[in-house]
Amino acid sequence: QVQLVESGGGLVQPGGSLRLSCAASTSFFDLYTMGWYRQAPGKQRELVAAITGGGSTNYVDSVKGRFTISRDNAKNTVYLQMNNLKPEDAAVYSCNARVGSITSWGQGTQVTVSS
């Protein structure tokens, strides 16, 4: 199992930006598909963005053009740059690492979007 630690959450006004980071403790980081999920109260957890070891990315439609996922394999870190944040983006954002059938989760970081 991989230990994942998220950071970068906080309170931001609509239209603002945040950058989330997820640091992974593994010697095989470049083999993992990394993802960011979010879950708001009363709502099912959804995949926001994912990036494979080969650099392929995908996003949920609601964040396309606003969010960017990236990874730095030398630092064992995946990022989520979030621009033009909207109130509906407010949620707990969790980092996910998957290789084969094994999945690891971070504890999550709170993102609040409010005036």
JSON list of C-alpha atoms in Angstrom, two decimals:
[
{"chain": "A", "resi": 1, "resn": "GLN", "atom": "CA", "xyz": [0.00, 0.00, 0.00]},
{"chain": "A", "resi": 2, "resn": "VAL", "atom": "CA", "xyz": [1.13, 3.52, -0.84]},
{"chain": "A", "resi": 3, "resn": "GLN", "atom": "CA", "xyz": [0.93, 6.38, 1.63]},
{"chain": "A", "resi": 4, "resn": "LEU", "atom": "CA", "xyz": [-0.58, 9.50, 0.04]},
{"chain": "A", "resi": 5, "resn": "VAL", "atom": "CA", "xyz": [-0.58, 12.97, 1.60]},
{"chain": "A", "resi": 6, "resn": "GLU", "atom": "CA", "xyz": [-2.60, 15.80, 0.08]},
{"chain": "A", "resi": 7, "resn": "SER", "atom": "CA", "xyz": [-2.08, 19.51, 0.61]},
{"chain": "A", "resi": 8, "resn": "GLY", "atom": "CA", "xyz": [-3.17, 22.83, -0.85]},
{"chain": "A", "resi": 9, "resn": "GLY", "atom": "CA", "xyz": [-6.85, 22.95, 0.00]},
{"chain": "A", "resi": 10, "resn": "GLY", "atom": "CA", "xyz": [-8.51, 25.97, 1.52]},
{"chain": "A", "resi": 11, "resn": "LEU", "atom": "CA", "xyz": [-11.08, 28.70, 1.11]},
{"chain": "A", "resi": 12, "resn": "VAL", "atom": "CA", "xyz": [-11.24, 30.60, -2.17]},
{"chain": "A", "resi": 13, "resn": "GLN", "atom": "CA", "xyz": [-13.70, 33.00, -3.76]},
{"chain": "A", "resi": 14, "resn": "PRO", "atom": "CA", "xyz": [-15.56, 32.07, -6.93]},
{"chain": "A", "resi": 15, "resn": "GLY", "atom": "CA", "xyz": [-13.26, 32.62, -9.88]},
{"chain": "A", "resi": 16, "resn": "GLY", "atom": "CA", "xyz": [-10.17, 32.00, -7.78]},
{"chain": "A", "resi": 17, "resn": "SER", "atom": "CA", "xyz": [-7.52, 29.33, -8.07]},
{"chain": "A", "resi": 18, "resn": "LEU", "atom": "CA", "xyz": [-5.95, 26.61, -5.94]},
{"chain": "A", "resi": 19, "resn": "ARG", "atom": "CA", "xyz": [-3.21, 24.09, -6.55]},
{"chain": "A", "resi": 20, "resn": "LEU", "atom": "CA", "xyz": [-3.48, 20.73, -4.82]},
{"chain": "A", "resi": 21, "resn": "SER", "atom": "CA", "xyz": [-0.49, 18.47, -4.28]},
{"chain": "A", "resi": 22, "resn": "CYS", "atom": "CA", "xyz": [-0.29, 14.77, -3.46]},
{"chain": "A", "resi": 23, "resn": "ALA", "atom": "CA", "xyz": [2.97, 13.22, -2.32]},
{"chain": "A", "resi": 24, "resn": "ALA", "atom": "CA", "xyz": [3.33, 9.45, -2.60]},
{"chain": "A", "resi": 25, "resn": "SER", "atom": "CA", "xyz": [5.65, 7.13, -0.70]},
{"chain": "A", "resi": 26, "resn": "THR", "atom": "CA", "xyz": [6.60, 4.41, -3.15]},
{"chain": "A", "resi": 27, "resn": "SER", "atom": "CA", "xyz": [9.65, 3.36, -5.12]},
{"chain": "A", "resi": 28, "resn": "PHE", "atom": "CA", "xyz": [7.44, 2.61, -8.14]},
{"chain": "A", "resi": 29, "resn": "PHE", "atom": "CA", "xyz": [5.56, 5.89, -8.51]},
{"chain": "A", "resi": 30, "resn": "ASP", "atom": "CA", "xyz": [6.02, 6.02, -12.27]},
{"chain": "A", "resi": 31, "resn": "LEU", "atom": "CA", "xyz": [4.05, 2.77, -12.63]},
{"chain": "A", "resi": 32, "resn": "TYR", "atom": "CA", "xyz": [0.93, 4.09, -10.91]},
{"chain": "A", "resi": 33, "resn": "THR", "atom": "CA", "xyz": [-2.07, 5.73, -12.42]},
{"chain": "A", "resi": 34, "resn": "MET", "atom": "CA", "xyz": [-2.82, 8.76, -10.23]},
{"chain": "A", "resi": 35, "resn": "GLY", "atom": "CA", "xyz": [-6.17, 10.42, -9.80]},
{"chain": "A", "resi": 36, "resn": "TRP", "atom": "CA", "xyz": [-8.01, 13.16, -7.98]},
{"chain": "A", "resi": 37, "resn": "TYR", "atom": "CA", "xyz": [-11.49, 12.44, -6.68]},
{"chain": "A", "resi": 38, "resn": "ARG", "atom": "CA", "xyz": [-13.92, 14.70, -4.89]},
{"chain": "A", "resi": 39, "resn": "GLN", "atom": "CA", "xyz": [-16.94, 14.20, -2.68]},
{"chain": "A", "resi": 40, "resn": "ALA", "atom": "CA", "xyz": [-19.36, 16.85, -1.53]},
{"chain": "A", "resi": 41, "resn": "PRO", "atom": "CA", "xyz": [-21.83, 16.30, 1.33]},
{"chain": "A", "resi": 42, "resn": "GLY", "atom": "CA", "xyz": [-24.75, 14.20, 0.16]},
{"chain": "A", "resi": 43, "resn": "LYS", "atom": "CA", "xyz": [-23.11, 13.48, -3.19]},
{"chain": "A", "resi": 44, "resn": "GLN", "atom": "CA", "xyz": [-21.34, 10.42, -4.54]},
{"chain": "A", "resi": 45, "resn": "ARG", "atom": "CA", "xyz": [-17.59, 10.57, -4.92]},
{"chain": "A", "resi": 46, "resn": "GLU", "atom": "CA", "xyz": [-16.55, 11.30, -8.49]},
{"chain": "A", "resi": 47, "resn": "LEU", "atom": "CA", "xyz": [-13.34, 11.11, -10.46]},
{"chain": "A", "resi": 48, "resn": "VAL", "atom": "CA", "xyz": [-12.20, 14.64, -11.28]},
{"chain": "A", "resi": 49, "resn": "ALA", "atom": "CA", "xyz": [-8.99, 13.95, -13.18]},
{"chain": "A", "resi": 50, "resn": "ALA", "atom": "CA", "xyz": [-6.55, 11.11, -13.76]},
{"chain": "A", "resi": 51, "resn": "ILE", "atom": "CA", "xyz": [-3.11, 10.71, -15.26]},
{"chain": "A", "resi": 52, "resn": "THR", "atom": "CA", "xyz": [-1.40, 7.48, -16.25]},
{"chain": "A", "resi": 53, "resn": "GLY", "atom": "CA", "xyz": [2.26, 6.65, -15.91]},
{"chain": "A", "resi": 54, "resn": "GLY", "atom": "CA", "xyz": [2.57, 7.41, -19.61]},
{"chain": "A", "resi": 55, "resn": "GLY", "atom": "CA", "xyz": [1.09, 10.88, -19.19]},
{"chain": "A", "resi": 56, "resn": "SER", "atom": "CA", "xyz": [-2.37, 10.34, -20.62]},
{"chain": "A", "resi": 57, "resn": "THR", "atom": "CA", "xyz": [-5.02, 12.43, -18.87]},
{"chain": "A", "resi": 58, "resn": "ASN", "atom": "CA", "xyz": [-8.78, 12.55, -18.58]},
{"chain": "A", "resi": 59, "resn": "TYR", "atom": "CA", "xyz": [-11.21, 14.87, -16.82]},
{"chain": "A", "resi": 60, "resn": "VAL", "atom": "CA", "xyz": [-14.80, 14.98, -15.78]},
{"chain": "A", "resi": 61, "resn": "ASP", "atom": "CA", "xyz": [-16.67, 17.25, -18.20]},
{"chain": "A", "resi": 62, "resn": "SER", "atom": "CA", "xyz": [-17.49, 19.85, -15.57]},
{"chain": "A", "resi": 63, "resn": "VAL", "atom": "CA", "xyz": [-13.82, 20.78, -15.02]},
{"chain": "A", "resi": 64, "resn": "LYS", "atom": "CA", "xyz": [-12.47, 20.59, -18.57]},
{"chain": "A", "resi": 65, "resn": "GLY", "atom": "CA", "xyz": [-10.69, 23.79, -19.50]},
{"chain": "A", "resi": 66, "resn": "ARG", "atom": "CA", "xyz": [-10.41, 24.84, -15.85]},
{"chain": "A", "resi": 67, "resn": "PHE", "atom": "CA", "xyz": [-8.44, 22.06, -14.11]},
{"chain": "A", "resi": 68, "resn": "THR", "atom": "CA", "xyz": [-5.10, 20.53, -15.08]},
{"chain": "A", "resi": 69, "resn": "ILE", "atom": "CA", "xyz": [-3.60, 17.36, -13.64]},
{"chain": "A", "resi": 70, "resn": "SER", "atom": "CA", "xyz": [0.14, 16.81, -13.86]},
{"chain": "A", "resi": 71, "resn": "ARG", "atom": "CA", "xyz": [2.82, 14.68, -12.24]},
{"chain": "A", "resi": 72, "resn": "ASP", "atom": "CA", "xyz": [6.48, 14.96, -11.38]},
{"chain": "A", "resi": 73, "resn": "ASN", "atom": "CA", "xyz": [7.84, 11.43, -11.17]},
{"chain": "A", "resi": 74, "resn": "ALA", "atom": "CA", "xyz": [11.18, 12.63, -9.81]},
{"chain": "A", "resi": 75, "resn": "LYS", "atom": "CA", "xyz": [9.32, 14.09, -6.82]},
{"chain": "A", "resi": 76, "resn": "ASN", "atom": "CA", "xyz": [6.69, 11.34, -6.49]},
{"chain": "A", "resi": 77, "resn": "THR", "atom": "CA", "xyz": [4.04, 14.04, -6.64]},
{"chain": "A", "resi": 78, "resn": "VAL", "atom": "CA", "xyz": [0.84, 14.64, -8.56]},
{"chain": "A", "resi": 79, "resn": "TYR", "atom": "CA", "xyz": [-0.80, 18.06, -8.82]},
{"chain": "A", "resi": 80, "resn": "LEU", "atom": "CA", "xyz": [-4.20, 19.45, -9.59]},
{"chain": "A", "resi": 81, "resn": "GLN", "atom": "CA", "xyz": [-4.25, 23.06, -10.75]},
{"chain": "A", "resi": 82, "resn": "MET", "atom": "CA", "xyz": [-7.77, 24.42, -10.32]},
{"chain": "A", "resi": 83, "resn": "ASN", "atom": "CA", "xyz": [-8.68, 27.70, -12.00]},
{"chain": "A", "resi": 84, "resn": "ASN", "atom": "CA", "xyz": [-11.93, 29.65, -12.20]},
{"chain": "A", "resi": 85, "resn": "LEU", "atom": "CA", "xyz": [-13.34, 27.78, -9.24]},
{"chain": "A", "resi": 86, "resn": "LYS", "atom": "CA", "xyz": [-17.09, 27.59, -8.85]},
{"chain": "A", "resi": 87, "resn": "PRO", "atom": "CA", "xyz": [-19.24, 26.93, -5.78]},
{"chain": "A", "resi": 88, "resn": "GLU", "atom": "CA", "xyz": [-20.11, 23.50, -7.16]},
{"chain": "A", "resi": 89, "resn": "ASP", "atom": "CA", "xyz": [-16.40, 22.60, -7.01]},
{"chain": "A", "resi": 90, "resn": "ALA", "atom": "CA", "xyz": [-16.49, 22.69, -3.21]},
{"chain": "A", "resi": 91, "resn": "ALA", "atom": "CA", "xyz": [-15.72, 19.23, -1.84]},
{"chain": "A", "resi": 92, "resn": "VAL", "atom": "CA", "xyz": [-13.15, 17.09, -0.10]},
{"chain": "A", "resi": 93, "resn": "TYR", "atom": "CA", "xyz": [-10.53, 16.25, -2.71]},
{"chain": "A", "resi": 94, "resn": "SER", "atom": "CA", "xyz": [-8.71, 12.95, -2.32]},
{"chain": "A", "resi": 95, "resn": "CYS", "atom": "CA", "xyz": [-5.66, 11.58, -4.06]},
{"chain": "A", "resi": 96, "resn": "ASN", "atom": "CA", "xyz": [-5.76, 8.06, -5.45]},
{"chain": "A", "resi": 97, "resn": "ALA", "atom": "CA", "xyz": [-3.02, 5.72, -6.65]},
{"chain": "A", "resi": 98, "resn": "ARG", "atom": "CA", "xyz": [-3.70, 2.52, -8.53]},
{"chain": "A", "resi": 99, "resn": "VAL", "atom": "CA", "xyz": [-1.53, -0.24, -9.90]},
{"chain": "A", "resi": 100, "resn": "GLY", "atom": "CA", "xyz": [-3.13, -3.46, -11.03]},
{"chain": "A", "resi": 101, "resn": "SER", "atom": "CA", "xyz": [-6.00, -4.18, -8.66]},
{"chain": "A", "resi": 102, "resn": "ILE", "atom": "CA", "xyz": [-4.50, -2.33, -5.68]},
{"chain": "A", "resi": 103, "resn": "THR", "atom": "CA", "xyz": [-5.81, 1.13, -4.83]},
{"chain": "A", "resi": 104, "resn": "SER", "atom": "CA", "xyz": [-4.55, 3.58, -2.20]},
{"chain": "A", "resi": 105, "resn": "TRP", "atom": "CA", "xyz": [-6.25, 6.72, -0.88]},
{"chain": "A", "resi": 106, "resn": "GLY", "atom": "CA", "xyz": [-5.09, 9.84, 0.86]},
{"chain": "A", "resi": 107, "resn": "GLN", "atom": "CA", "xyz": [-6.99, 11.42, 3.74]},
{"chain": "A", "resi": 108, "resn": "GLY", "atom": "CA", "xyz": [-8.32, 14.27, 1.62]},
{"chain": "A", "resi": 109, "resn": "THR", "atom": "CA", "xyz": [-8.10, 18.03, 1.64]},
{"chain": "A", "resi": 110, "resn": "GLN", "atom": "CA", "xyz": [-11.04, 20.42, 1.90]},
{"chain": "A", "resi": 111, "resn": "VAL", "atom": "CA", "xyz": [-11.76, 22.89, -0.89]},
{"chain": "A", "resi": 112, "resn": "THR", "atom": "CA", "xyz": [-14.33, 25.56, -0.10]},
{"chain": "A", "resi": 113, "resn": "VAL", "atom": "CA", "xyz": [-15.54, 28.04, -2.71]},
{"chain": "A", "resi": 114, "resn": "SER", "atom": "CA", "xyz": [-17.52, 30.89, -1.21]},
{"chain": "A", "resi": 115, "resn": "SER", "atom": "CA", "xyz": [-17.91, 34.64, -1.27]}
]
